[in-house]
mmCIF file of C-alpha atoms in Angstrom:
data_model
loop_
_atom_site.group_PDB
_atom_site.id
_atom_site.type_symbol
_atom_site.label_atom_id
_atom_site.label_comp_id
_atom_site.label_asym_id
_atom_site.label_seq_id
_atom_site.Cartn_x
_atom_site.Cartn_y
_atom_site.Cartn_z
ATOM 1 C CA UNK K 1 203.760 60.147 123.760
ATOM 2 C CA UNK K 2 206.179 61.970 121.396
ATOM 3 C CA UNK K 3 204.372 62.135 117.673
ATOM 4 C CA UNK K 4 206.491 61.605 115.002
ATOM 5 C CA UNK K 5 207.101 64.435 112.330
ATOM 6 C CA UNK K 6 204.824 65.376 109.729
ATOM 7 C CA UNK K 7 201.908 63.465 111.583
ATOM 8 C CA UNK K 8 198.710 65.414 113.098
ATOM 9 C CA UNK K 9 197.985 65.376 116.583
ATOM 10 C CA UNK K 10 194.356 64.015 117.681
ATOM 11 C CA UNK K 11 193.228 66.068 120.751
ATOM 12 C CA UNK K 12 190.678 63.350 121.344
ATOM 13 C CA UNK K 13 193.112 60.461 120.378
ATOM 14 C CA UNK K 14 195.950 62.019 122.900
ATOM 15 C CA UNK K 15 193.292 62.333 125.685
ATOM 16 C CA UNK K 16 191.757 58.794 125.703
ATOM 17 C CA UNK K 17 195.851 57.458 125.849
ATOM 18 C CA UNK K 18 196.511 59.356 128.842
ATOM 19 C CA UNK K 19 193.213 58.369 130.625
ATOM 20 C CA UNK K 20 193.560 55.036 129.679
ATOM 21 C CA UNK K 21 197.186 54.677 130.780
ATOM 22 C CA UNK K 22 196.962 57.140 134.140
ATOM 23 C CA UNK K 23 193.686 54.101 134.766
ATOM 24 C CA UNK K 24 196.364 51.677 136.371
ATOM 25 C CA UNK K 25 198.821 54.070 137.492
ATOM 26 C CA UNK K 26 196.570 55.746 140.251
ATOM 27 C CA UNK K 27 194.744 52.341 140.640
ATOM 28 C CA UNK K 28 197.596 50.645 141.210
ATOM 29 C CA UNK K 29 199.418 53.477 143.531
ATOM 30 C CA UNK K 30 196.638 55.478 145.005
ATOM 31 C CA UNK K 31 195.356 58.968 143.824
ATOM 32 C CA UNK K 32 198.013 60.258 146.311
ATOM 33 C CA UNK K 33 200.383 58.048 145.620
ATOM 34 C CA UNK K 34 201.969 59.575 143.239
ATOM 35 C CA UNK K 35 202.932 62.925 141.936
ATOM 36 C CA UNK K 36 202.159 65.133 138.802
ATOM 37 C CA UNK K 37 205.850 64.946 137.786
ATOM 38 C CA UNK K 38 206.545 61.085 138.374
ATOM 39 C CA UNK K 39 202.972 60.641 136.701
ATOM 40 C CA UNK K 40 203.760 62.781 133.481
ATOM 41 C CA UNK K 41 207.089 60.637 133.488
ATOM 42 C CA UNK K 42 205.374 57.146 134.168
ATOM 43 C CA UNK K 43 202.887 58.350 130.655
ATOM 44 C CA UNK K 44 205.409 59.716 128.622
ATOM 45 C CA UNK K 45 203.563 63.304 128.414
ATOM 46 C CA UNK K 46 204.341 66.716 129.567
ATOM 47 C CA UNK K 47 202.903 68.753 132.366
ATOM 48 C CA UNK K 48 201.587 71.265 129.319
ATOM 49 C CA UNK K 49 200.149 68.248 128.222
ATOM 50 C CA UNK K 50 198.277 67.031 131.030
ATOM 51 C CA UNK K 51 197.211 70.668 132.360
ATOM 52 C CA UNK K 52 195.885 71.467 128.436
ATOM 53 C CA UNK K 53 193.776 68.305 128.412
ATOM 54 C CA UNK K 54 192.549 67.484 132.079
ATOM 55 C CA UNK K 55 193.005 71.495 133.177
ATOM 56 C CA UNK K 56 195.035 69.811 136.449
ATOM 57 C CA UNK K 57 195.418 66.470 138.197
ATOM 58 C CA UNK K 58 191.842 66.550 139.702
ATOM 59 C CA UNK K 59 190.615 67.473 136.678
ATOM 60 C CA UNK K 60 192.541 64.466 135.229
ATOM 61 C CA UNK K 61 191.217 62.100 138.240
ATOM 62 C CA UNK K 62 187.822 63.187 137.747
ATOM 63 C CA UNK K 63 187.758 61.927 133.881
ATOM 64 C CA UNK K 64 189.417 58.935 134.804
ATOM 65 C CA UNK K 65 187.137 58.220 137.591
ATOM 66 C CA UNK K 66 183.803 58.872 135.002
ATOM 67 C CA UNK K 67 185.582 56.977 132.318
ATOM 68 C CA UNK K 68 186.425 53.940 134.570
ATOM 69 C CA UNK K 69 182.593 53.788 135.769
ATOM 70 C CA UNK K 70 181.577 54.185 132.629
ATOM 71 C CA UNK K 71 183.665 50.793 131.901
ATOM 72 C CA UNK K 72 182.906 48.631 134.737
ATOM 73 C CA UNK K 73 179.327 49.614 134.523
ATOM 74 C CA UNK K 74 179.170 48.300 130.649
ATOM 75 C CA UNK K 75 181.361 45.350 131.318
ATOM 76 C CA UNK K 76 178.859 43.952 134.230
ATOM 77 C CA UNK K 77 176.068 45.164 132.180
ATOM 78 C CA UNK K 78 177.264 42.952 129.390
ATOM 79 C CA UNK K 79 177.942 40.718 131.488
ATOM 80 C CA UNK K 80 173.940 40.378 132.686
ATOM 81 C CA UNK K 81 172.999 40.495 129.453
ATOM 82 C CA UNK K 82 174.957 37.818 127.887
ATOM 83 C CA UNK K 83 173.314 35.503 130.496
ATOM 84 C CA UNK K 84 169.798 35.365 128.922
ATOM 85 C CA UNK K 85 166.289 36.587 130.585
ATOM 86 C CA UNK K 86 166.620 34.110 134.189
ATOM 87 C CA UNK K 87 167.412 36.831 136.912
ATOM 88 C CA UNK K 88 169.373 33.702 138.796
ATOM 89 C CA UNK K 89 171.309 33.102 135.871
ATOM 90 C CA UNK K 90 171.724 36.889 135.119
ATOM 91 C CA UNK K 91 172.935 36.985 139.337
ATOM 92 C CA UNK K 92 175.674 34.244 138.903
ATOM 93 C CA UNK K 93 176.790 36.147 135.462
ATOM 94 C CA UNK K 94 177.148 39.224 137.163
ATOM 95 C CA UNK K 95 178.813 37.407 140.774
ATOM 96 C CA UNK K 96 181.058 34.967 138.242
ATOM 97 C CA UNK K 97 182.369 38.132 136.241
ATOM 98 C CA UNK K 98 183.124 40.004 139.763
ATOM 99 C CA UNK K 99 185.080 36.840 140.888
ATOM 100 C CA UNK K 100 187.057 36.065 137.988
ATOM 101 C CA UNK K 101 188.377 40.034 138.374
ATOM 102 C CA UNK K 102 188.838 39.451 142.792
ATOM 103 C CA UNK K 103 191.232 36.598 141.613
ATOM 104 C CA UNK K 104 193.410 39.035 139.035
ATOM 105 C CA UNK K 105 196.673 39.226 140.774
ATOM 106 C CA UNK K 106 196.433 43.492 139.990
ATOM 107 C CA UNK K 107 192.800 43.487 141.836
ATOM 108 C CA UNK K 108 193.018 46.503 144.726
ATOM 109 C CA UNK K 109 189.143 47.061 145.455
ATOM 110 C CA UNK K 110 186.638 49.583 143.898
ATOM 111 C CA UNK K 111 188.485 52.175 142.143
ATOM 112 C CA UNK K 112 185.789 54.472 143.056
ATOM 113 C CA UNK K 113 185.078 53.772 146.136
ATOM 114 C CA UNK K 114 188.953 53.762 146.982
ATOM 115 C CA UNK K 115 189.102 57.570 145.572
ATOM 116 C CA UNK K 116 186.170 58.480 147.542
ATOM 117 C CA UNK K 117 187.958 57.099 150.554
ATOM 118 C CA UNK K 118 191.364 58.711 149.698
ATOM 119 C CA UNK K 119 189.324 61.995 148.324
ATOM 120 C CA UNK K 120 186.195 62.850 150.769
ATOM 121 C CA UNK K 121 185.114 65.485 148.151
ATOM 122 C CA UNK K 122 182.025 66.500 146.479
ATOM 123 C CA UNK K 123 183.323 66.178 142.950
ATOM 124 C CA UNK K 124 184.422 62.363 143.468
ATOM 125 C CA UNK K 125 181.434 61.650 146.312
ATOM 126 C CA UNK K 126 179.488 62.712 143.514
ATOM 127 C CA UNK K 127 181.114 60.614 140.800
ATOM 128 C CA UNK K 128 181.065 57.590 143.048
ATOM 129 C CA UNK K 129 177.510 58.107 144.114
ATOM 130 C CA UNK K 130 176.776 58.237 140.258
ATOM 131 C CA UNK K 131 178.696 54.621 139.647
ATOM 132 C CA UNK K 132 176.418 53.124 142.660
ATOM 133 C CA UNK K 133 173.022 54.586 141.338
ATOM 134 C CA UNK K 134 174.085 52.840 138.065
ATOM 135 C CA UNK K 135 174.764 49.423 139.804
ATOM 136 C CA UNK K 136 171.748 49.871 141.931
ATOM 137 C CA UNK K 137 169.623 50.720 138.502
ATOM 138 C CA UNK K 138 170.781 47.489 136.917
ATOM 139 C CA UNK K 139 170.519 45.213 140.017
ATOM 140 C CA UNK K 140 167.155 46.675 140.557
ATOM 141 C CA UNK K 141 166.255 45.403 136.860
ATOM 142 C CA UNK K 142 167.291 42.060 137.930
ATOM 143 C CA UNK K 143 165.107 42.696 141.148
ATOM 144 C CA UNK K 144 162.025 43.658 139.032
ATOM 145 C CA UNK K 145 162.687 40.543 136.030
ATOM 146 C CA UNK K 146 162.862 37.963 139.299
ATOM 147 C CA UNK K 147 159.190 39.651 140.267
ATOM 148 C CA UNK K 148 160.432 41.176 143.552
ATOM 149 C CA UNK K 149 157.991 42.418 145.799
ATOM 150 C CA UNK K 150 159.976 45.525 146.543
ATOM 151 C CA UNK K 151 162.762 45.736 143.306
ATOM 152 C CA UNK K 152 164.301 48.913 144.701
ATOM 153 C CA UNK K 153 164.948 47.180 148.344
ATOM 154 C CA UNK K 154 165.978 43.799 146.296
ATOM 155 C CA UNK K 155 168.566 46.023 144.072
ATOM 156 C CA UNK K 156 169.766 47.756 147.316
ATOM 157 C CA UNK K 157 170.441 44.636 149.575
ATOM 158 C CA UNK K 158 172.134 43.286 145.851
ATOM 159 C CA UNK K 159 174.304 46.214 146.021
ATOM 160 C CA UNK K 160 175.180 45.465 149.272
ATOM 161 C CA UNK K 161 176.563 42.047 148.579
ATOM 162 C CA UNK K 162 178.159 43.649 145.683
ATOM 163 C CA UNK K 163 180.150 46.215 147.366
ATOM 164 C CA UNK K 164 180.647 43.966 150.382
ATOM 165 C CA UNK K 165 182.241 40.927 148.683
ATOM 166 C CA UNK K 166 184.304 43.552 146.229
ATOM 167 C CA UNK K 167 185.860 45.360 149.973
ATOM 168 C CA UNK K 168 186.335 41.195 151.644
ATOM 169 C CA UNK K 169 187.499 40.498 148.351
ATOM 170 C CA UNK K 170 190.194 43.113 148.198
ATOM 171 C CA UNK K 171 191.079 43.754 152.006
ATOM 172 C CA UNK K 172 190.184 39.971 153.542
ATOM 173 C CA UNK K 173 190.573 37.274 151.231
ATOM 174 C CA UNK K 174 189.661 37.041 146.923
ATOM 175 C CA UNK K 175 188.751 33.167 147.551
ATOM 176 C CA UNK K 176 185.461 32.674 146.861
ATOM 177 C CA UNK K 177 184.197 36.310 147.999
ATOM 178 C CA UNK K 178 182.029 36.575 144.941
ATOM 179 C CA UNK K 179 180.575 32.956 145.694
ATOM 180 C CA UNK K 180 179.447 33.617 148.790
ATOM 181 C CA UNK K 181 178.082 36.684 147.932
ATOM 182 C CA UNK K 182 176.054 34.612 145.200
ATOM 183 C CA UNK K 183 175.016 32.260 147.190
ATOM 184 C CA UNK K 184 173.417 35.172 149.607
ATOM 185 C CA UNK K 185 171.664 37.014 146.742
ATOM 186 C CA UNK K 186 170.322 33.939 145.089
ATOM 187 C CA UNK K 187 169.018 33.195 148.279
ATOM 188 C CA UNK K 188 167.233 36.743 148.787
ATOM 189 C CA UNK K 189 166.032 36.150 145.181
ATOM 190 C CA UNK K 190 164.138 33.211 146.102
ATOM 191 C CA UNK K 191 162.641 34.576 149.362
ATOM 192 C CA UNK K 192 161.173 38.374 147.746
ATOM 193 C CA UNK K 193 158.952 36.852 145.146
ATOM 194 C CA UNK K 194 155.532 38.762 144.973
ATOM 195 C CA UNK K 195 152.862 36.926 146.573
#
């Protein structure tokens, strides 16, 4: 990321291109996969560079973790909300968007739930556990809209299908994983109605 002369250097700018470039390098390879040297090579930055901005590569893994939940969450948010006020329709929004990324040729699971795997610690448990409460709050909306009898147990079986069809999606087969999952919440829609 070499700055040409007589131009000023953006702390902020500088940090938001490294997070967003390191995003598919450790997605792609793992947060082991790949070293601090072959990293600051594969971004064009220097170890200074890195350690000044991210303090070391956890530190750098951490803010790319927050910053990718932060993403996803808005995207599938949007997602929901571009669908209108039905809860079904808001569902098959939400399942469509997850399918159309399953069937990206670069899909490789859950990001987050891939470090948490890779990196049992309390810093990304926490992080991940974060990005799940935020997909259980806005499932449990959908829940609550639909006139659930129990929102909260609605959201959580949601998230289930969620994070189930992402991990058959990713280590099974992408065909239709997001489909079926549809069709299975859609179904629990209909059936938790208050009485």
């Amino acid at each position: 990321m070499p700055v040409a002369k007589g131009t000023t250097i953006d702390p902020e700018r500088t940090r938001a291109t490294i997070l967003h470039a390191v995003t598919q390098v450790l997605y792609e390879r793992g947060l082991d996969g790949i070293g601090v040297a072959e990293l600051c090579a594969r971004l064009g930055v220097s170890k200074e560079t890195l350690y000044r901005h991210f303090g070391s590569k956890d530190g750098l893994v951490q803010a790319m973790l927050e910053a990718r939940s932060d993403r996803v969450v808005r995207w599938l948010t949007d997602a929901v909300e571009a669908a209108g006020d039905d809860p079904a329709d808001q569902l098959t929004a939400l399942f469509d968007t997850l399918q159309g990324w399953y069937d990206e040729p670069a899909f490789r699971g859950c990001a987050l739930l891939n470090a948490a795997t890779q990196h049992h610690t309390g810093t990304v448990r926490a992080i991940t556990t974060r990005h799940l409460g935020r997909y259980l709050e806005l499932l449990t909306g959908i829940a609550d809209r639909a006139g659930a009898a129990d929102p909260r147990q609605l959201g959580q079986q949601l998230l289930i299908l969620v994070e189930g069809a992402t991990v058959v999606a990713d280590h099974h087969s992408p065909t239709h994983a997001g489909e079926h999952a549809l069709q299975a919440a859609l179904t629990l829609l209909a059936t938790t109605r208050r009485t």
